[in-house]
Amino acid sequence: MNRADQDFNEQFKPVAPPESYQPDASEQDKVLYALSQIGEGNAADVAAKLTEYDTETPPQELHRQAEQVLTGLYEKGLIKGNQQDSEISFNLSKITAPNTGGTDPDLL
């Protein structure tokens, strides 16, 4: 695999929230953990959850971090979001309803 392919794979690998909050984790991992704990929310909601774990960082900074991480992941298609008024409500949901179509084995 060439370098360009490796860079692409690294940038667009599936996201997975960590199992627990780690103070020394990356901003992305912290934001993903907070989002996983609330289920769905905008950047302000995620930042509010982050303040429960990180009491030393100013809330404005946590909001900026959450906004940057969530928007970046959403624009890459790595997390879902629903537009509500002028904000996006982000979530980590997966497809939970099965497809209703069928497959014709004779066409395979």
PDB file of C-alpha atoms in Angstrom:
ATOM      1  CA  MET A   1       0.000   0.000   0.000  1.00  0.00           C
ATOM      2  CA  ASN A   2       1.418   3.367  -0.944  1.00  0.00           C
ATOM      3  CA  ARG A   3       1.694   6.389   1.338  1.00  0.00           C
ATOM      4  CA  ALA A   4      -1.362   8.157  -0.127  1.00  0.00           C
ATOM      5  CA  ASP A   5      -3.528   5.095   0.558  1.00  0.00           C
ATOM      6  CA  GLN A   6      -2.223   4.855   4.115  1.00  0.00           C
ATOM      7  CA  ASP A   7      -2.965   8.542   4.735  1.00  0.00           C
ATOM      8  CA  PHE A   8      -6.482   8.157   3.347  1.00  0.00           C
ATOM      9  CA  ASN A   9      -7.169   5.051   5.427  1.00  0.00           C
ATOM     10  CA  GLU A  10      -5.927   6.781   8.565  1.00  0.00           C
ATOM     11  CA  GLN A  11      -8.012   9.896   7.942  1.00  0.00           C
ATOM     12  CA  PHE A  12     -11.238   8.041   7.143  1.00  0.00           C
ATOM     13  CA  LYS A  13     -11.045   5.051   9.473  1.00  0.00           C
ATOM     14  CA  PRO A  14     -14.250   4.366  11.399  1.00  0.00           C
ATOM     15  CA  VAL A  15     -14.583   6.193  14.698  1.00  0.00           C
ATOM     16  CA  ALA A  16     -15.053   4.327  17.940  1.00  0.00           C
ATOM     17  CA  PRO A  17     -15.628   6.059  21.257  1.00  0.00           C
ATOM     18  CA  PRO A  18     -13.334   4.939  24.060  1.00  0.00           C
ATOM     19  CA  GLU A  19     -14.750   2.814  26.872  1.00  0.00           C
ATOM     20  CA  SER A  20     -13.913   5.408  29.518  1.00  0.00           C
ATOM     21  CA  TYR A  21     -12.828   9.019  29.802  1.00  0.00           C
ATOM     22  CA  GLN A  22      -9.054   9.423  29.867  1.00  0.00           C
ATOM     23  CA  PRO A  23      -7.664  12.891  30.714  1.00  0.00           C
ATOM     24  CA  ASP A  24      -4.617  12.312  28.498  1.00  0.00           C
ATOM     25  CA  ALA A  25      -6.647  11.118  25.471  1.00  0.00           C
ATOM     26  CA  SER A  26      -6.881  13.068  22.220  1.00  0.00           C
ATOM     27  CA  GLU A  27      -9.518  15.777  21.825  1.00  0.00           C
ATOM     28  CA  GLN A  28     -11.364  13.528  19.386  1.00  0.00           C
ATOM     29  CA  ASP A  29     -11.532  10.653  21.852  1.00  0.00           C
ATOM     30  CA  LYS A  30     -12.754  12.940  24.632  1.00  0.00           C
ATOM     31  CA  VAL A  31     -15.467  14.418  22.410  1.00  0.00           C
ATOM     32  CA  LEU A  32     -16.532  10.998  21.118  1.00  0.00           C
ATOM     33  CA  TYR A  33     -16.749   9.654  24.667  1.00  0.00           C
ATOM     34  CA  ALA A  34     -18.915  12.597  25.766  1.00  0.00           C
ATOM     35  CA  LEU A  35     -21.171  12.185  22.714  1.00  0.00           C
ATOM     36  CA  SER A  36     -21.528   8.470  23.407  1.00  0.00           C
ATOM     37  CA  GLN A  37     -22.612   9.266  26.963  1.00  0.00           C
ATOM     38  CA  ILE A  38     -25.381  11.679  25.936  1.00  0.00           C
ATOM     39  CA  GLY A  39     -26.488   9.734  22.855  1.00  0.00           C
ATOM     40  CA  GLU A  40     -27.270  12.765  20.699  1.00  0.00           C
ATOM     41  CA  GLY A  41     -26.613  16.470  20.980  1.00  0.00           C
ATOM     42  CA  ASN A  42     -25.084  19.578  19.506  1.00  0.00           C
ATOM     43  CA  ALA A  43     -21.610  20.913  20.275  1.00  0.00           C
ATOM     44  CA  ALA A  44     -22.889  22.820  23.327  1.00  0.00           C
ATOM     45  CA  ASP A  45     -24.440  19.640  24.755  1.00  0.00           C
ATOM     46  CA  VAL A  46     -21.209  17.701  24.248  1.00  0.00           C
ATOM     47  CA  ALA A  47     -19.166  20.534  25.779  1.00  0.00           C
ATOM     48  CA  ALA A  48     -21.482  20.567  28.807  1.00  0.00           C
ATOM     49  CA  LYS A  49     -20.863  16.841  29.292  1.00  0.00           C
ATOM     50  CA  LEU A  50     -17.113  17.388  28.889  1.00  0.00           C
ATOM     51  CA  THR A  51     -17.146  19.930  31.733  1.00  0.00           C
ATOM     52  CA  GLU A  52     -18.188  17.097  34.056  1.00  0.00           C
ATOM     53  CA  TYR A  53     -14.913  15.293  33.277  1.00  0.00           C
ATOM     54  CA  ASP A  54     -12.563  18.230  32.680  1.00  0.00           C
ATOM     55  CA  THR A  55     -13.024  20.924  35.307  1.00  0.00           C
ATOM     56  CA  GLU A  56      -9.735  22.694  34.557  1.00  0.00           C
ATOM     57  CA  THR A  57     -10.341  23.662  30.917  1.00  0.00           C
ATOM     58  CA  PRO A  58     -12.575  26.723  30.398  1.00  0.00           C
ATOM     59  CA  PRO A  59     -16.056  25.830  29.071  1.00  0.00           C
ATOM     60  CA  GLN A  60     -15.544  28.074  26.019  1.00  0.00           C
ATOM     61  CA  GLU A  61     -12.460  26.052  25.060  1.00  0.00           C
ATOM     62  CA  LEU A  62     -14.326  22.763  25.492  1.00  0.00           C
ATOM     63  CA  HIS A  63     -17.127  24.109  23.284  1.00  0.00           C
ATOM     64  CA  ARG A  64     -14.611  25.107  20.603  1.00  0.00           C
ATOM     65  CA  GLN A  65     -12.986  21.671  20.730  1.00  0.00           C
ATOM     66  CA  ALA A  66     -16.337  19.892  20.532  1.00  0.00           C
ATOM     67  CA  GLU A  67     -17.466  22.052  17.611  1.00  0.00           C
ATOM     68  CA  GLN A  68     -14.270  21.450  15.641  1.00  0.00           C
ATOM     69  CA  VAL A  69     -14.146  17.699  16.234  1.00  0.00           C
ATOM     70  CA  LEU A  70     -17.847  17.060  15.613  1.00  0.00           C
ATOM     71  CA  THR A  71     -18.029  19.229  12.507  1.00  0.00           C
ATOM     72  CA  GLY A  72     -14.891  17.642  11.070  1.00  0.00           C
ATOM     73  CA  LEU A  73     -16.149  14.100  11.640  1.00  0.00           C
ATOM     74  CA  TYR A  74     -19.600  14.980  10.278  1.00  0.00           C
ATOM     75  CA  GLU A  75     -18.176  16.546   7.113  1.00  0.00           C
ATOM     76  CA  LYS A  76     -16.122  13.383   6.492  1.00  0.00           C
ATOM     77  CA  GLY A  77     -19.252  11.266   6.946  1.00  0.00           C
ATOM     78  CA  LEU A  78     -17.851   9.480   9.989  1.00  0.00           C
ATOM     79  CA  ILE A  79     -20.697  10.446  12.345  1.00  0.00           C
ATOM     80  CA  LYS A  80     -24.347  11.231  11.746  1.00  0.00           C
ATOM     81  CA  GLY A  81     -26.097  14.521  12.265  1.00  0.00           C
ATOM     82  CA  ASN A  82     -29.573  15.980  11.973  1.00  0.00           C
ATOM     83  CA  GLN A  83     -30.041  19.628  11.019  1.00  0.00           C
ATOM     84  CA  GLN A  84     -32.285  21.328  13.572  1.00  0.00           C
ATOM     85  CA  ASP A  85     -32.862  25.033  12.956  1.00  0.00           C
ATOM     86  CA  SER A  86     -29.356  26.477  12.600  1.00  0.00           C
ATOM     87  CA  GLU A  87     -27.560  23.702  14.513  1.00  0.00           C
ATOM     88  CA  ILE A  88     -26.640  20.117  13.859  1.00  0.00           C
ATOM     89  CA  SER A  89     -27.510  17.471  16.414  1.00  0.00           C
ATOM     90  CA  PHE A  90     -24.795  14.812  16.206  1.00  0.00           C
ATOM     91  CA  ASN A  91     -25.018  11.115  17.077  1.00  0.00           C
ATOM     92  CA  LEU A  92     -23.126   7.856  16.710  1.00  0.00           C
ATOM     93  CA  SER A  93     -26.123   5.814  15.620  1.00  0.00           C
ATOM     94  CA  LYS A  94     -25.893   2.874  13.321  1.00  0.00           C
ATOM     95  CA  ILE A  95     -28.505   1.508  10.941  1.00  0.00           C
ATOM     96  CA  THR A  96     -30.979  -0.315  13.177  1.00  0.00           C
ATOM     97  CA  ALA A  97     -33.822  -1.102  10.750  1.00  0.00           C
ATOM     98  CA  PRO A  98     -33.267  -3.996   8.323  1.00  0.00           C
ATOM     99  CA  ASN A  99     -33.699  -3.497   4.604  1.00  0.00           C
ATOM    100  CA  THR A 100     -37.171  -4.423   3.366  1.00  0.00           C
ATOM    101  CA  GLY A 101     -36.105  -5.459  -0.120  1.00  0.00           C
ATOM    102  CA  GLY A 102     -35.256  -8.930  -1.239  1.00  0.00           C
ATOM    103  CA  THR A 103     -32.712 -10.651  -3.424  1.00  0.00           C
ATOM    104  CA  ASP A 104     -33.591 -12.738  -6.428  1.00  0.00           C
ATOM    105  CA  PRO A 105     -31.167 -15.686  -6.303  1.00  0.00           C
ATOM    106  CA  ASP A 106     -31.618 -16.290 -10.037  1.00  0.00           C
ATOM    107  CA  LEU A 107     -29.990 -12.935 -10.746  1.00  0.00           C
ATOM    108  CA  LEU A 108     -26.854 -13.697  -8.734  1.00  0.00           C
TER     109      LEU A 108
END
